Coordinates of C-alpha atoms in Angstrom, one line a residue:
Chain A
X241 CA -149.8 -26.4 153.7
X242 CA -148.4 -25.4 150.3
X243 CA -149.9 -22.3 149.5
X244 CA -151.2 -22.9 146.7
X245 CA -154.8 -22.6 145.8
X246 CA -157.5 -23.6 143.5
X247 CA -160.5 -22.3 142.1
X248 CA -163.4 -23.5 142.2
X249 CA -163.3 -26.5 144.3
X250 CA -166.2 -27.9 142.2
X251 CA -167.6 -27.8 139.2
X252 CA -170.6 -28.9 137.1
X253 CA -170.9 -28.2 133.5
X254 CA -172.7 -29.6 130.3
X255 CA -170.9 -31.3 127.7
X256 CA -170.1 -29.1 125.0
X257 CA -169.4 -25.8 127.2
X258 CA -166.3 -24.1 128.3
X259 CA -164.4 -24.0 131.4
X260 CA -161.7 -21.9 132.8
X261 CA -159.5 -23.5 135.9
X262 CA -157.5 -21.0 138.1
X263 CA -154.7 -21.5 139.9
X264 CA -152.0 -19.6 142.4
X265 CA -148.8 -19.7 144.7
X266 CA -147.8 -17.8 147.4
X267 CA -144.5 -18.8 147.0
X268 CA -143.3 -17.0 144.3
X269 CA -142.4 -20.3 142.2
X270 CA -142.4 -19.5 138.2
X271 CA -143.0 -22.8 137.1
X272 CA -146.5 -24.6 137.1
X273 CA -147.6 -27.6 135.7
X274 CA -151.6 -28.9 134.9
X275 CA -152.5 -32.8 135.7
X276 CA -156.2 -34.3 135.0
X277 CA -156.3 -36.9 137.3
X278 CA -159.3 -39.5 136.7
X279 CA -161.0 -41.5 139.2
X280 CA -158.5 -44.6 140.8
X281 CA -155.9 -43.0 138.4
X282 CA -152.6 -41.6 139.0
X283 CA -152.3 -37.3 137.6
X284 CA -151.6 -37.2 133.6
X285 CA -149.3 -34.7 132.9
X286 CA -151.2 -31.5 130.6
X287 CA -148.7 -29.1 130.0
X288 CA -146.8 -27.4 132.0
X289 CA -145.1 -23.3 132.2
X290 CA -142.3 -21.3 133.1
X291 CA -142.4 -17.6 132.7
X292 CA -145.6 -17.6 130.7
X293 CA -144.4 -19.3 128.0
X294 CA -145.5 -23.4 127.3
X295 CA -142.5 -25.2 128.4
X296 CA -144.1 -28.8 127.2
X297 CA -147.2 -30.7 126.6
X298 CA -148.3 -33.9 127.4
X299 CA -150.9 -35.8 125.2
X300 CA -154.0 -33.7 125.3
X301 CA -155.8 -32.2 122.5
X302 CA -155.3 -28.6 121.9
X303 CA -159.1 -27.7 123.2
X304 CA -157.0 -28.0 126.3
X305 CA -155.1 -24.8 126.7
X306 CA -153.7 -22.7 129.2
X307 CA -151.9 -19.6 130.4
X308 CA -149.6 -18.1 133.1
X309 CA -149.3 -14.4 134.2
X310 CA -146.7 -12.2 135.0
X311 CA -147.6 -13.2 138.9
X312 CA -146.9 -16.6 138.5
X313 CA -151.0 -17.2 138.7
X314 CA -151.9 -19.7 136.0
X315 CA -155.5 -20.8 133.8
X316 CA -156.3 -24.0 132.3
X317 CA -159.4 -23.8 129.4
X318 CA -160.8 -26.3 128.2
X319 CA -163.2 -25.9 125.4
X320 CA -165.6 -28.6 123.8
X321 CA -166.2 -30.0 127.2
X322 CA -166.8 -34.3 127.4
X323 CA -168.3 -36.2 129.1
X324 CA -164.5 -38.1 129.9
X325 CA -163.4 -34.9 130.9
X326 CA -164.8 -35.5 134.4
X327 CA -161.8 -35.6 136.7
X328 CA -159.8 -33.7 139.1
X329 CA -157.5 -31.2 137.8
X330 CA -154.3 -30.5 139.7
X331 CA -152.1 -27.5 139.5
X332 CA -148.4 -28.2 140.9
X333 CA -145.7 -25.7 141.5
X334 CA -142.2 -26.5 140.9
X335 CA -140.1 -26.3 143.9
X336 CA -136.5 -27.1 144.0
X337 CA -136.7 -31.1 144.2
X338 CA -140.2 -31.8 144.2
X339 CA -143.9 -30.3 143.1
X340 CA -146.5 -28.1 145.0
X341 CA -149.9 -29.7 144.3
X342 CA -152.8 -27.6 144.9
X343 CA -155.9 -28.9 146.0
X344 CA -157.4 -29.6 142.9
X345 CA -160.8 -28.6 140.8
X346 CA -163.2 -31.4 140.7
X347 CA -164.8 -30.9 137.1
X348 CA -167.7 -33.2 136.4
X349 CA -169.3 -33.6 133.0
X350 CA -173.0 -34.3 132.3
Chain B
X206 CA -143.3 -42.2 125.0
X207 CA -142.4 -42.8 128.5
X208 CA -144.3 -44.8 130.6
X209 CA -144.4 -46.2 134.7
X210 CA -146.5 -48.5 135.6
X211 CA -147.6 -49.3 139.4
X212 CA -148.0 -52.7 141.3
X213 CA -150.2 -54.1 143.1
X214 CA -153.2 -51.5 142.0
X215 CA -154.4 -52.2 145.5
X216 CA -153.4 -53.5 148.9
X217 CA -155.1 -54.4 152.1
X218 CA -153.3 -55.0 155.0
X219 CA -154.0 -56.0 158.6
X220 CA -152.6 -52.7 161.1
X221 CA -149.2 -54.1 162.1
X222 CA -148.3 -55.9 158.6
X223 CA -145.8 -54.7 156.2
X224 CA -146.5 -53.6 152.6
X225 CA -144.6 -52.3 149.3
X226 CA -145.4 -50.6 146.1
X227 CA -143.4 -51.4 143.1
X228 CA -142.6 -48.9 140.4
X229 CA -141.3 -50.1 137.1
X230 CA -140.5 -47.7 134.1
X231 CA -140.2 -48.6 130.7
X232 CA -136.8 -46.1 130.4
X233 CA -133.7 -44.9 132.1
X234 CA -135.3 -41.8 134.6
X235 CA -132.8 -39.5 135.4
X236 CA -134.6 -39.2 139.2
X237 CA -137.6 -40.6 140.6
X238 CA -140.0 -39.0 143.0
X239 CA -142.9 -40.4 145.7
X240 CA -146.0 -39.0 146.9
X241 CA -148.9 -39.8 149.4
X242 CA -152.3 -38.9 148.7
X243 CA -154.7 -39.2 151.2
X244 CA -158.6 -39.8 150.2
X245 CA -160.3 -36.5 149.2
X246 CA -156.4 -35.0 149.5
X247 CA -154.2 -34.2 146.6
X248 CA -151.0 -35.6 146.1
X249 CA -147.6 -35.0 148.9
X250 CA -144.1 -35.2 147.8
X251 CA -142.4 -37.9 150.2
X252 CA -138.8 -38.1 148.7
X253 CA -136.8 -38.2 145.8
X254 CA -134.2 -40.5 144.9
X255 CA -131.5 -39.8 142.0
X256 CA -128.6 -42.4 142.0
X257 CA -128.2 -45.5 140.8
X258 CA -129.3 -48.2 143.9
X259 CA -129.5 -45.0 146.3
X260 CA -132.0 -46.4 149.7
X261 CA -133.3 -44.1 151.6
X262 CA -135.3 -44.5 154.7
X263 CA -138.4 -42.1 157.1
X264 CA -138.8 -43.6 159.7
X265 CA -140.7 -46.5 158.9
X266 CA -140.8 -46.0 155.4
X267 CA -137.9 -47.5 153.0
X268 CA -137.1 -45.9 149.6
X269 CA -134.8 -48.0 146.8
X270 CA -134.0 -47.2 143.3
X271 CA -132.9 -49.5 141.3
X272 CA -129.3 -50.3 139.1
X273 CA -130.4 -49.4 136.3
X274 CA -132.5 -46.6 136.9
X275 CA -135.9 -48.3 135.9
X276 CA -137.2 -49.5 139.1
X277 CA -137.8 -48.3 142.2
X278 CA -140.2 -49.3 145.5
X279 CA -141.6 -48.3 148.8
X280 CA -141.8 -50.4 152.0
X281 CA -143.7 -49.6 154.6
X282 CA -142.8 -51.5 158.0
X283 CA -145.7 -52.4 160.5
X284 CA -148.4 -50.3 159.1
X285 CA -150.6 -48.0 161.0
X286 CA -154.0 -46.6 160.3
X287 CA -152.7 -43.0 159.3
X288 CA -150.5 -44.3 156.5
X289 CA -153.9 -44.9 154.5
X290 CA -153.8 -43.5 151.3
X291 CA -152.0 -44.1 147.7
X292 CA -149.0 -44.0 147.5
X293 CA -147.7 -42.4 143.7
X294 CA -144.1 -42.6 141.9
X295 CA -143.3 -40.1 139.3
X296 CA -140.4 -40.4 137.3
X297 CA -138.5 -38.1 135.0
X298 CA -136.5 -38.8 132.0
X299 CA -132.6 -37.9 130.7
X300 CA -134.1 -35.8 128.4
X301 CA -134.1 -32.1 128.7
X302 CA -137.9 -30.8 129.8
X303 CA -139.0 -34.3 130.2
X304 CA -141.8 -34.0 132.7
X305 CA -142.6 -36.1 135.7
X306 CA -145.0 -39.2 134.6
X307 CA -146.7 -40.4 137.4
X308 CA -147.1 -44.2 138.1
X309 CA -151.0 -45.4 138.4
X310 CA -150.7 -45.5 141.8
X311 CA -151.1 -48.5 144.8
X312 CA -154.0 -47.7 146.8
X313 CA -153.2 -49.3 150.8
X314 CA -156.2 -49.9 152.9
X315 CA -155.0 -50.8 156.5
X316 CA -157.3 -52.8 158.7
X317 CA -157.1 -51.7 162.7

């Protein structure tokens, strides 16, 4: 296991409405990174953060947006929902070589 | 921007047969990373490779990266029914920050 979690493992939500993703380690890593990963598709990179602070962005709009606490936990909102949005979103903690992915949030769109 | 690209998108394979997943990127990566994930699962680091023609091997599992840092695969000798799954490669550029980009993926299906 990787200890890290994911809440909610599932979600349904109308287009147009918000969402808020949550994520944690029990490891103590500072660095976390957000992937949408579609259906048959390999994880897009969102953004990703180091000590609370944004430490790079991949190419997402900024209704996407996200924050980390002074624990290390981490949110991802995304605001305007669509219908394309429907995916799993994957947290991932950085380690020394490689990345801690969560389980994932399964967001579908109607 | 950067970009990796994964081949074949899928693979079927009678239990016993060998298989590999290419991984071409369309710059220099300064390392390059594999993972596993099973169906339903998320995403499991396998190994990361970092110089130039480095080969590394799990068991049955053989890692290469290429000479010029662009390419890289993943054979898997006489499959079994537990390596099911799809098997990701992530790269990372020179660049300072640059971020891992994940390959599309080559999803194995292994007949018993």
């Amino acid at each position: 296991e990787t200890g890290v979690t994911q809440s909610p493992t599932h979600l349904i939500k109308t287009r147009g409405q918000q969402v808020t993703l949550r994520c944690s380690s029990q490891s103590g890593h500072n660095t976390v990174s957000w992937y949408q990963q579609a259906l048959g598709q390999g994880p897009q990179f969102i953004f990703q953060y180091y000590r609370e602070e944004e430490n790079g962005r991949g190419n997402f709009p900024p209704r996407f947006s996200g924050l980390q606490f002074p624990n290390y936990s981490s949110e991802l909102n995304v605001n305007a929902l669509e219908l394309d949005d429907s995916a799993l979103y994957l947290c991932a903690y950085e380690g020394w070589r490689e990345q801690y992915f969560g389980p994932g949030t399964r967001l579908t769109v109607t | 921007g950067q970009q990796v690209m994964q081949i074949p998108q899928y693979q079927h394979v009678q239990e016993g047969e060998d298989f590999t997943t290419y991984c071409n990127s369309s710059t220099t990566l300064s390392n390059i990373q594999w993972y596993k994930q099973r169906p339903g699962g998320h995403p499991v680091f396998l190994i990361q490779l970092v110089k130039s023609g480095e080969v590394k091997k799990q068991k049955r599992l053989t890692f290469q990266f290429g000479e010029a840092k662009k390419n890289s695969s993943l054979h898997i000798t006489a499959t079994q029914t537990t390596d099911v799954g799809t098997y990701f490669c992530a790269g990372r550029g020179n660049n300072a920050g640059n971020m891992l980009t994940f390959g599309g993926g080559t999803r194995l299906m292994v007949k018993p």
